[in-house]
Amino acid sequence: GDAALKQYNDDPDNGVYAIKRHIGEEAWSCKIPHLGKSLTSEEVVRDIFHCIKEKLMSQNAGNHIDGVVISVPYAFQSRERNIIKNAAEKAGFHVRGLIEEPVAAALSFGIFDSSVEIGMKEKVLIFDLGGGTFDITIFEFEREQENFKIEVLNTDGEKALGGNDVDELLKKYFVNDILKVPVEERNPKAESKFLRQARRSKEELSYEDETDVFEVYDTASKSTYDNNGIELDYPLKRKEFEDLLDPFLSKIRNCLEDAIYDADLEPADIDKIVLVGGSSNIPAIQRDLKKFFGKEPLSTGRSDELVGRGAGIYCGVLLGQLGIKLKIVPKTSYAIGIREGTKFKKVLPKNSKYEQFSEIEYCTIEGNKNHEAEVEIYQGNSSDITKCCKAGKIIIDISAFPKNRVGICLGTDQSGNICYRLHINEHEVVAQGKII
């Protein structure tokens, strides 16, 4: 939140910004001078969970936390979800379950209200634009008596698109175009102050036609850009702000078009558009959505709370405390497959239901002197392996397979984690488990 961002502004060398975008990056780490060491993304997330746990216990008279439900972006792949789950467990939490953020948002947007009629069936698009990630999820919602069903039809979005990018656009605009600060005079502490002010201006322009001032008051000199920042008094109009957003808005439009096309739908087929995430409050985004779908997007005014509230509802469902039956039919947001040279070979297609397995893919695999071989498993929607994410690997004992011919069958468990089966033929399974 804002308090954390302020502390980061005051001491950026000992802070980590937008950690959500770095989860799953194998080579990523951040050196923290105050700790005298570097932290991986999992260690940073673990520390965040530990802080949450301490706060929860202090608010509940020190009572132990029995378990947690954690929401994750739908775009998160198996590796990223495992990092989140492992980090929470290392912080001392018992993880009851994971729920995709757009599904959680759907749960909290009143689908259990008495106004939802028995027999109702409708297609809902969750437009989830937060600080770091952008998810589009289209699902079909159906109610029969006290039974509720949510079936995901398609997902799309960008793992690295969100309000943080808008903050960066505004910061660069003021540093490069208004102040025209030479590159050699720039430094992290001064620019981090502009980043915080950019965020504040973005939020104000979501409700006002003009910000009063864009200002950083730390030095009296307007010609000096030093560690204390620079004083700037500049009114920013919404029209000027929206002109800066055009490249950002274009990416969102492209994602919307892809999501509708891949689901074999037309914009008019969508019954409701639900806004989630603080960045969805930007007026230009809401205007684009209305133009694209021909109807007003829906907002509760608490778009940044929907996911958390929905995760709480899901927790109640898991514990049997709400007196309702909920069936969620999630599907994979990426194809799952194997590396073949520089290419990604899809084995399980995108939008496969959880707990579904692929057909058997037969490969001839060479092992090492110990008769072991590694098969790399990837997730992605491109045939270019560099545009896909390595999810893990399977270690295969080649000696168990005649002529090194291995049948690989890929699937997911009920939480979306990637599983495998190794076949000699259609009927004989030699090994099975989760990828490592």
Coordinates of C-alpha atoms in Angstrom, one line a residue:
G1 CA 0.0 0.0 0.0
D2 CA 0.9 3.7 0.2
A3 CA 2.8 3.3 3.4
A4 CA 5.1 0.7 1.8
L5 CA 5.6 2.8 -1.3
K6 CA 6.5 5.8 0.9
Q7 CA 9.1 3.7 2.7
Y8 CA 10.4 2.5 -0.7
N9 CA 10.7 6.1 -1.9
D10 CA 12.7 7.0 1.2
D11 CA 15.1 4.0 0.9
P12 CA 14.8 2.3 -2.6
D13 CA 18.1 0.4 -2.2
N14 CA 16.5 -1.7 0.6
G15 CA 13.1 -2.2 -1.0
V16 CA 11.6 -4.5 -3.6
Y17 CA 9.1 -3.0 -6.1
A18 CA 6.4 -5.0 -7.9
I19 CA 7.5 -8.4 -6.6
K20 CA 4.5 -10.1 -8.2
R21 CA 6.0 -9.7 -11.6
H22 CA 9.2 -11.4 -10.6
I23 CA 7.6 -14.6 -9.2
G24 CA 8.8 -17.6 -11.2
E25 CA 11.8 -15.9 -12.8
E26 CA 14.6 -18.4 -12.2
A27 CA 17.5 -16.0 -12.2
W28 CA 15.8 -13.2 -10.3
S29 CA 17.1 -12.0 -6.9
C30 CA 17.4 -8.7 -5.1
K31 CA 20.3 -7.6 -2.9
I32 CA 19.1 -6.0 0.4
P33 CA 22.1 -4.1 1.9
H34 CA 20.4 -3.9 5.4
L35 CA 20.2 -7.7 5.4
G36 CA 23.6 -8.2 3.9
K37 CA 22.3 -10.7 1.4
S38 CA 20.1 -11.2 -1.7
L39 CA 16.6 -12.6 -1.6
T40 CA 14.8 -14.7 -4.2
S41 CA 11.2 -14.0 -5.1
E42 CA 10.0 -16.8 -2.9
E43 CA 11.9 -15.4 0.1
V44 CA 10.4 -12.0 -0.5
V45 CA 6.9 -13.5 -0.7
R46 CA 7.6 -15.6 2.4
D47 CA 8.5 -12.5 4.4
I48 CA 5.3 -10.8 3.2
F49 CA 3.2 -13.8 4.4
H50 CA 5.1 -13.8 7.7
C51 CA 4.2 -10.1 8.2
I52 CA 0.5 -10.9 7.4
K53 CA 0.5 -13.8 9.8
E54 CA 2.0 -11.6 12.7
K55 CA -0.7 -8.9 12.1
L56 CA -3.5 -11.4 12.0
M57 CA -2.4 -13.1 15.2
S58 CA -2.0 -9.7 17.0
Q59 CA -5.5 -8.8 15.9
N60 CA -6.9 -12.1 17.2
A61 CA -5.3 -12.1 20.7
G62 CA -2.4 -14.2 19.5
N63 CA -4.7 -17.1 18.4
H64 CA -3.2 -19.6 15.9
I65 CA -4.4 -19.2 12.3
D66 CA -5.9 -22.6 11.3
G67 CA -5.5 -22.1 7.6
V68 CA -5.6 -19.8 4.6
V69 CA -7.1 -19.5 1.1
I70 CA -4.7 -17.7 -1.3
S71 CA -5.8 -16.0 -4.5
V72 CA -3.5 -16.0 -7.5
P73 CA -3.7 -14.4 -11.0
Y74 CA -5.3 -16.7 -13.5
A75 CA -2.2 -16.1 -15.7
F76 CA 0.0 -17.6 -13.1
Q77 CA 1.5 -20.9 -14.2
S78 CA 2.2 -24.0 -12.2
R79 CA 5.7 -22.9 -11.2
E80 CA 4.4 -19.5 -9.9
R81 CA 1.5 -21.1 -8.0
N82 CA 3.9 -23.5 -6.3
I83 CA 6.2 -20.6 -5.3
I84 CA 3.2 -18.8 -3.7
K85 CA 2.1 -21.9 -1.9
N86 CA 5.6 -22.8 -0.7
A87 CA 6.2 -19.3 0.6
A88 CA 3.0 -19.3 2.6
E89 CA 3.9 -22.7 4.1
K90 CA 7.4 -21.5 5.0
A91 CA 5.8 -18.5 6.8
G92 CA 3.8 -21.0 8.9
F93 CA 0.4 -21.0 7.1
H94 CA -1.6 -24.1 6.4
V95 CA -2.8 -23.6 2.8
R96 CA -6.4 -24.9 2.5
G97 CA -6.6 -24.0 -1.2
L98 CA -5.7 -21.6 -4.0
I99 CA -8.4 -19.7 -6.0
E100 CA -7.9 -17.8 -9.2
E101 CA -8.4 -14.1 -8.7
P102 CA -11.2 -13.6 -11.3
V103 CA -13.1 -16.5 -9.9
A104 CA -12.8 -15.0 -6.4
A105 CA -14.0 -11.7 -7.8
A106 CA -17.0 -13.4 -9.3
L107 CA -17.9 -15.0 -6.0
S108 CA -17.9 -11.7 -4.2
F109 CA -19.9 -9.8 -6.9
G110 CA -23.2 -10.9 -5.6
I111 CA -23.7 -14.1 -7.6
F112 CA -25.2 -15.6 -4.4
D113 CA -27.6 -12.7 -3.9
S114 CA -31.3 -13.5 -3.7
S115 CA -31.8 -11.6 -6.9
V116 CA -30.0 -14.4 -8.8
E117 CA -32.9 -16.5 -10.0
I118 CA -33.0 -20.2 -10.1
G119 CA -32.2 -21.5 -13.6
M120 CA -30.3 -18.3 -14.5
K121 CA -27.4 -18.9 -16.9
E122 CA -25.2 -16.0 -18.1
K123 CA -21.8 -15.3 -19.5
V124 CA -19.7 -13.0 -17.4
L125 CA -16.4 -11.4 -18.2
I126 CA -14.1 -10.4 -15.3
F127 CA -11.8 -7.5 -16.3
D128 CA -9.1 -7.6 -13.6
L129 CA -6.5 -4.8 -13.9
G130 CA -4.5 -4.5 -10.8
G131 CA -1.1 -2.9 -10.2
G132 CA 1.1 -5.6 -11.7
T133 CA -1.0 -8.1 -13.7
F134 CA -4.0 -8.0 -16.1
D135 CA -6.4 -10.9 -16.4
I136 CA -9.5 -11.4 -18.6
T137 CA -11.6 -14.4 -17.7
I138 CA -14.8 -15.3 -19.4
F139 CA -17.0 -17.8 -17.5
E140 CA -20.5 -19.2 -17.6
F141 CA -22.4 -18.9 -14.4
E142 CA -25.4 -21.1 -13.6
R143 CA -27.7 -21.5 -10.6
E144 CA -29.9 -24.5 -9.9
Q145 CA -31.7 -24.4 -6.5
E146 CA -28.8 -23.9 -4.0
N147 CA -26.2 -25.3 -6.4
F148 CA -24.0 -22.8 -8.2
K149 CA -21.7 -23.6 -11.1
I150 CA -18.9 -21.5 -12.5
E151 CA -17.3 -22.8 -15.7
V152 CA -14.4 -21.0 -17.2
L153 CA -14.7 -20.6 -20.9
N154 CA -11.5 -18.7 -21.7
T155 CA -8.7 -16.7 -20.2
D156 CA -6.3 -14.1 -21.5
G157 CA -4.3 -11.1 -20.4
E158 CA -0.8 -10.0 -19.6
K159 CA 1.3 -11.1 -16.6
A160 CA 3.3 -7.8 -16.8
L161 CA 0.6 -5.1 -17.5
G162 CA -1.1 -3.0 -14.9
G163 CA -1.2 0.2 -12.9
N164 CA 2.5 0.1 -12.3
D165 CA 3.0 0.7 -16.0
V166 CA 0.7 3.8 -15.8
D167 CA 2.8 5.1 -12.9
E168 CA 6.0 4.6 -15.0
L169 CA 4.5 6.4 -18.0
L170 CA 3.6 9.4 -15.8
K171 CA 7.0 9.4 -14.1
K172 CA 8.9 9.3 -17.4
Y173 CA 6.7 12.0 -18.8
F174 CA 7.6 14.4 -16.1
V175 CA 11.3 13.5 -15.8
N176 CA 11.9 13.3 -19.6
D177 CA 9.4 15.8 -21.2
I178 CA 8.6 18.4 -18.5
L179 CA 11.8 18.6 -16.4
K180 CA 14.1 17.3 -19.2
V181 CA 16.5 15.9 -16.6
P182 CA 19.8 14.8 -18.2
V183 CA 20.4 11.0 -17.8
E184 CA 23.7 11.6 -15.9
E185 CA 21.8 13.6 -13.2
R186 CA 19.2 10.9 -12.5
N187 CA 19.2 8.7 -9.3
P188 CA 16.9 6.1 -7.8
K189 CA 15.9 8.1 -4.7
A190 CA 14.8 11.2 -6.6
E191 CA 12.9 9.3 -9.3
S192 CA 11.2 7.1 -6.7
K193 CA 9.6 10.2 -5.3
F194 CA 8.1 11.0 -8.7
L195 CA 6.9 7.4 -8.9
R196 CA 4.8 7.9 -5.8
Q197 CA 3.5 11.2 -7.0
A198 CA 2.6 9.6 -10.3
R199 CA 0.5 7.0 -8.5
R200 CA -1.3 9.7 -6.6
S201 CA -2.0 11.7 -9.7
K202 CA -3.3 8.6 -11.5
E203 CA -5.8 8.0 -8.7
E204 CA -6.9 11.6 -8.6
L205 CA -7.5 11.7 -12.4
S206 CA -9.7 8.6 -12.1
Y207 CA -12.3 10.9 -10.4
E208 CA -11.3 14.5 -11.3
D209 CA -10.7 16.3 -14.6
E210 CA -7.5 17.8 -13.3
T211 CA -5.0 17.3 -10.5
D212 CA -4.3 20.4 -8.5
V213 CA -0.5 20.0 -8.8
F214 CA 2.1 17.4 -9.5
E215 CA 4.6 18.2 -6.9
V216 CA 7.7 16.9 -5.0
Y217 CA 8.7 19.4 -2.3
D218 CA 12.1 18.6 -1.1
T219 CA 14.4 21.4 -2.3
A220 CA 13.8 25.0 -3.1
S221 CA 15.8 24.9 -6.3
K222 CA 14.0 24.1 -9.5
S223 CA 17.3 23.6 -11.4
T224 CA 18.8 20.9 -9.2
Y225 CA 17.8 17.3 -9.5
D226 CA 19.6 15.6 -6.5
N227 CA 19.0 13.0 -3.9
N228 CA 16.3 15.2 -2.3
G229 CA 14.3 15.4 -5.6
I230 CA 13.0 18.6 -7.2
E231 CA 10.2 21.0 -6.6
L232 CA 7.6 21.0 -9.4
D233 CA 4.3 22.7 -9.7
Y234 CA 2.4 21.4 -12.8
P235 CA -1.3 21.0 -13.3
L236 CA -2.1 17.8 -15.2
K237 CA -5.4 17.6 -17.1
R238 CA -7.2 14.3 -17.7
K239 CA -7.0 14.7 -21.5
E240 CA -3.2 15.1 -21.3
F241 CA -3.1 12.0 -19.1
E242 CA -5.3 9.9 -21.5
D243 CA -3.1 10.9 -24.5
L244 CA -0.2 9.3 -22.6
L245 CA -2.2 6.2 -22.0
D246 CA -2.8 5.3 -25.7
P247 CA -0.1 2.6 -26.0
F248 CA -1.3 1.1 -22.7
L249 CA -5.0 1.1 -23.9
S250 CA -4.0 -0.5 -27.2
K251 CA -2.6 -3.5 -25.4
I252 CA -5.8 -3.9 -23.4
R253 CA -7.9 -3.7 -26.6
N254 CA -5.8 -6.4 -28.2
C255 CA -6.2 -8.7 -25.2
L256 CA -10.0 -8.2 -25.2
E257 CA -10.2 -9.1 -28.9
D258 CA -8.1 -12.2 -28.4
A259 CA -10.2 -13.3 -25.4
I260 CA -13.5 -13.0 -27.2
Y261 CA -12.2 -14.6 -30.4
D262 CA -10.5 -17.6 -28.7
A263 CA -13.8 -18.3 -26.8
D264 CA -15.7 -18.3 -30.1
L265 CA -17.9 -15.5 -28.9
E266 CA -19.0 -12.1 -30.0
P267 CA -18.9 -9.0 -27.7
A268 CA -22.7 -9.0 -27.6
D269 CA -22.7 -12.6 -26.1
I270 CA -21.3 -11.2 -22.8
D271 CA -24.1 -10.5 -20.3
K272 CA -22.0 -8.7 -17.7
I273 CA -18.5 -7.1 -17.5
V274 CA -17.3 -6.9 -13.9
L275 CA -14.5 -4.5 -13.1
V276 CA -11.8 -5.7 -10.7
G277 CA -8.6 -4.0 -9.5
G278 CA -7.9 -0.4 -8.7
S279 CA -6.6 0.4 -12.2
S280 CA -10.0 -0.5 -13.7
N281 CA -11.3 2.8 -12.3
I282 CA -9.5 4.8 -15.0
P283 CA -12.3 6.5 -17.0
A284 CA -10.6 5.9 -20.4
I285 CA -10.6 2.2 -19.7
Q286 CA -14.2 2.1 -18.8
R287 CA -15.2 4.1 -21.9
D288 CA -13.3 1.6 -24.1
L289 CA -15.1 -1.3 -22.5
K290 CA -18.5 0.3 -23.0
K291 CA -17.6 0.9 -26.7
F292 CA -16.3 -2.6 -27.2
F293 CA -19.2 -4.5 -25.5
G294 CA -22.1 -2.0 -26.1
K295 CA -22.9 -2.0 -22.4
E296 CA -21.8 -0.4 -19.2
P297 CA -19.2 -2.3 -17.1
L298 CA -20.3 -3.0 -13.6
S299 CA -18.4 -1.8 -10.5
T300 CA -19.2 -2.0 -6.8
G301 CA -17.0 0.9 -6.0
R302 CA -14.8 -1.5 -4.1
S303 CA -13.0 -3.0 -7.2
D304 CA -9.8 -3.5 -5.3
E305 CA -11.5 -5.5 -2.5
L306 CA -13.5 -8.0 -4.6
V307 CA -10.7 -10.6 -4.8
G308 CA -10.1 -10.7 -1.1
R309 CA -13.8 -10.9 -0.3
G310 CA -14.3 -13.7 -2.8
A311 CA -11.4 -15.7 -1.3
G312 CA -13.1 -15.4 2.1
I313 CA -16.3 -16.7 0.6
Y314 CA -14.5 -19.6 -1.0
C315 CA -12.9 -20.4 2.4
G316 CA -16.4 -20.5 3.9
V317 CA -17.5 -22.9 1.1
L318 CA -14.5 -25.2 1.7
L319 CA -15.4 -25.3 5.4
G320 CA -19.1 -26.0 4.7
Q321 CA -20.2 -22.8 6.5
L322 CA -22.4 -21.1 3.9
G323 CA -25.0 -23.8 3.3
I324 CA -24.5 -23.8 -0.5
K325 CA -22.9 -26.1 -3.0
L326 CA -20.4 -24.5 -5.4
K327 CA -18.9 -26.2 -8.4
I328 CA -16.0 -24.4 -10.0
V329 CA -14.8 -25.7 -13.4
P330 CA -11.4 -24.1 -13.9
K331 CA -9.4 -24.5 -17.1
T332 CA -5.7 -24.1 -18.0
S333 CA -4.8 -20.6 -19.1
Y334 CA -1.8 -21.9 -21.1
A335 CA -1.1 -25.0 -23.2
I336 CA 1.2 -27.6 -21.5
G337 CA 3.9 -29.4 -23.5
I338 CA 7.5 -30.3 -24.0
R339 CA 10.6 -28.7 -25.6
E340 CA 11.6 -30.0 -29.0
G341 CA 14.8 -28.1 -29.8
T342 CA 13.8 -24.4 -30.1
K343 CA 10.1 -25.2 -30.4
F344 CA 7.3 -25.7 -27.9
K345 CA 5.3 -28.8 -28.7
K346 CA 1.8 -28.6 -27.2
V347 CA 0.6 -31.8 -25.5
L348 CA -2.4 -30.5 -23.4
P349 CA -4.2 -27.6 -25.1
K350 CA -5.2 -24.3 -23.4
N351 CA -8.6 -24.3 -21.8
S352 CA -8.3 -28.0 -20.7
K353 CA -10.3 -28.7 -17.5
Y354 CA -8.3 -29.2 -14.3
E355 CA -7.8 -33.0 -13.6
Q356 CA -7.9 -33.7 -17.4
F357 CA -5.0 -35.5 -19.1
S358 CA -3.8 -35.4 -22.7
E359 CA -3.6 -38.1 -25.2
I360 CA -0.3 -40.1 -25.0
E361 CA 2.6 -38.4 -26.8
Y362 CA 5.3 -41.0 -27.8
C363 CA 8.9 -39.9 -27.9
T364 CA 12.3 -41.6 -28.3
I365 CA 14.5 -40.3 -25.6
E366 CA 18.2 -40.9 -25.0
G367 CA 19.4 -41.3 -21.4
N368 CA 22.8 -40.8 -19.7
K369 CA 25.2 -43.5 -18.5
N370 CA 22.9 -44.0 -15.5
H371 CA 19.9 -44.6 -17.9
E372 CA 18.3 -41.3 -16.7
A373 CA 16.9 -38.6 -18.9
E374 CA 15.3 -35.2 -18.2
V375 CA 12.2 -34.0 -20.2
E376 CA 11.6 -30.3 -19.7
I377 CA 7.9 -29.3 -19.4
Y378 CA 6.8 -25.8 -20.5
Q379 CA 3.6 -23.7 -20.5
G380 CA 2.7 -21.2 -23.1
N381 CA 0.6 -20.4 -26.1
S382 CA 3.4 -19.8 -28.7
S383 CA 5.4 -22.4 -30.7
D384 CA 8.5 -20.3 -29.8
I385 CA 10.0 -21.9 -26.7
T386 CA 11.6 -18.5 -25.7
K387 CA 8.1 -17.1 -25.3
C388 CA 7.0 -19.9 -23.0
C389 CA 7.7 -20.6 -19.4
K390 CA 9.6 -23.6 -18.0
A391 CA 7.3 -25.2 -15.5
G392 CA 9.6 -28.0 -14.4
K393 CA 10.9 -31.4 -15.5
I394 CA 10.4 -35.1 -15.4
I395 CA 13.2 -37.5 -14.6
I396 CA 12.8 -40.7 -16.6
D397 CA 14.4 -44.1 -16.0
I398 CA 15.0 -45.0 -19.6
S399 CA 15.8 -48.6 -18.8
A400 CA 12.2 -49.3 -18.1
F401 CA 11.2 -48.5 -21.7
P402 CA 12.0 -50.8 -24.6
K403 CA 14.0 -49.0 -27.3
N404 CA 13.8 -45.8 -25.3
R405 CA 10.3 -45.2 -26.5
V406 CA 8.4 -43.3 -23.8
G407 CA 4.7 -42.4 -23.9
I408 CA 4.2 -39.1 -22.0
C409 CA 0.8 -38.0 -20.8
L410 CA 0.4 -34.6 -19.3
G411 CA -2.4 -33.2 -17.2
T412 CA -3.3 -31.2 -14.0
D413 CA -4.5 -31.9 -10.5
Q414 CA -7.5 -30.2 -8.9
S415 CA -5.3 -27.1 -8.1
G416 CA -3.9 -26.8 -11.6
N417 CA -0.5 -28.3 -10.8
I418 CA 1.0 -30.2 -13.7
C419 CA 1.0 -34.0 -13.4
Y420 CA 2.4 -36.7 -15.7
R421 CA 2.0 -40.4 -16.5
L422 CA 4.7 -42.4 -18.4
H423 CA 3.4 -45.2 -20.6
I424 CA 5.0 -48.2 -22.4
N425 CA 1.8 -48.5 -24.3
E426 CA -1.8 -47.4 -24.0
H427 CA -2.5 -49.8 -21.0
E428 CA 0.8 -49.9 -19.1
V429 CA 1.7 -47.0 -16.8
V430 CA 5.4 -47.2 -15.6
A431 CA 5.5 -44.0 -13.5
Q432 CA 3.3 -41.0 -12.5
G433 CA 3.4 -38.0 -10.3
K434 CA 3.9 -34.2 -10.4
I435 CA 6.7 -32.5 -12.3
I436 CA 9.7 -31.2 -10.3

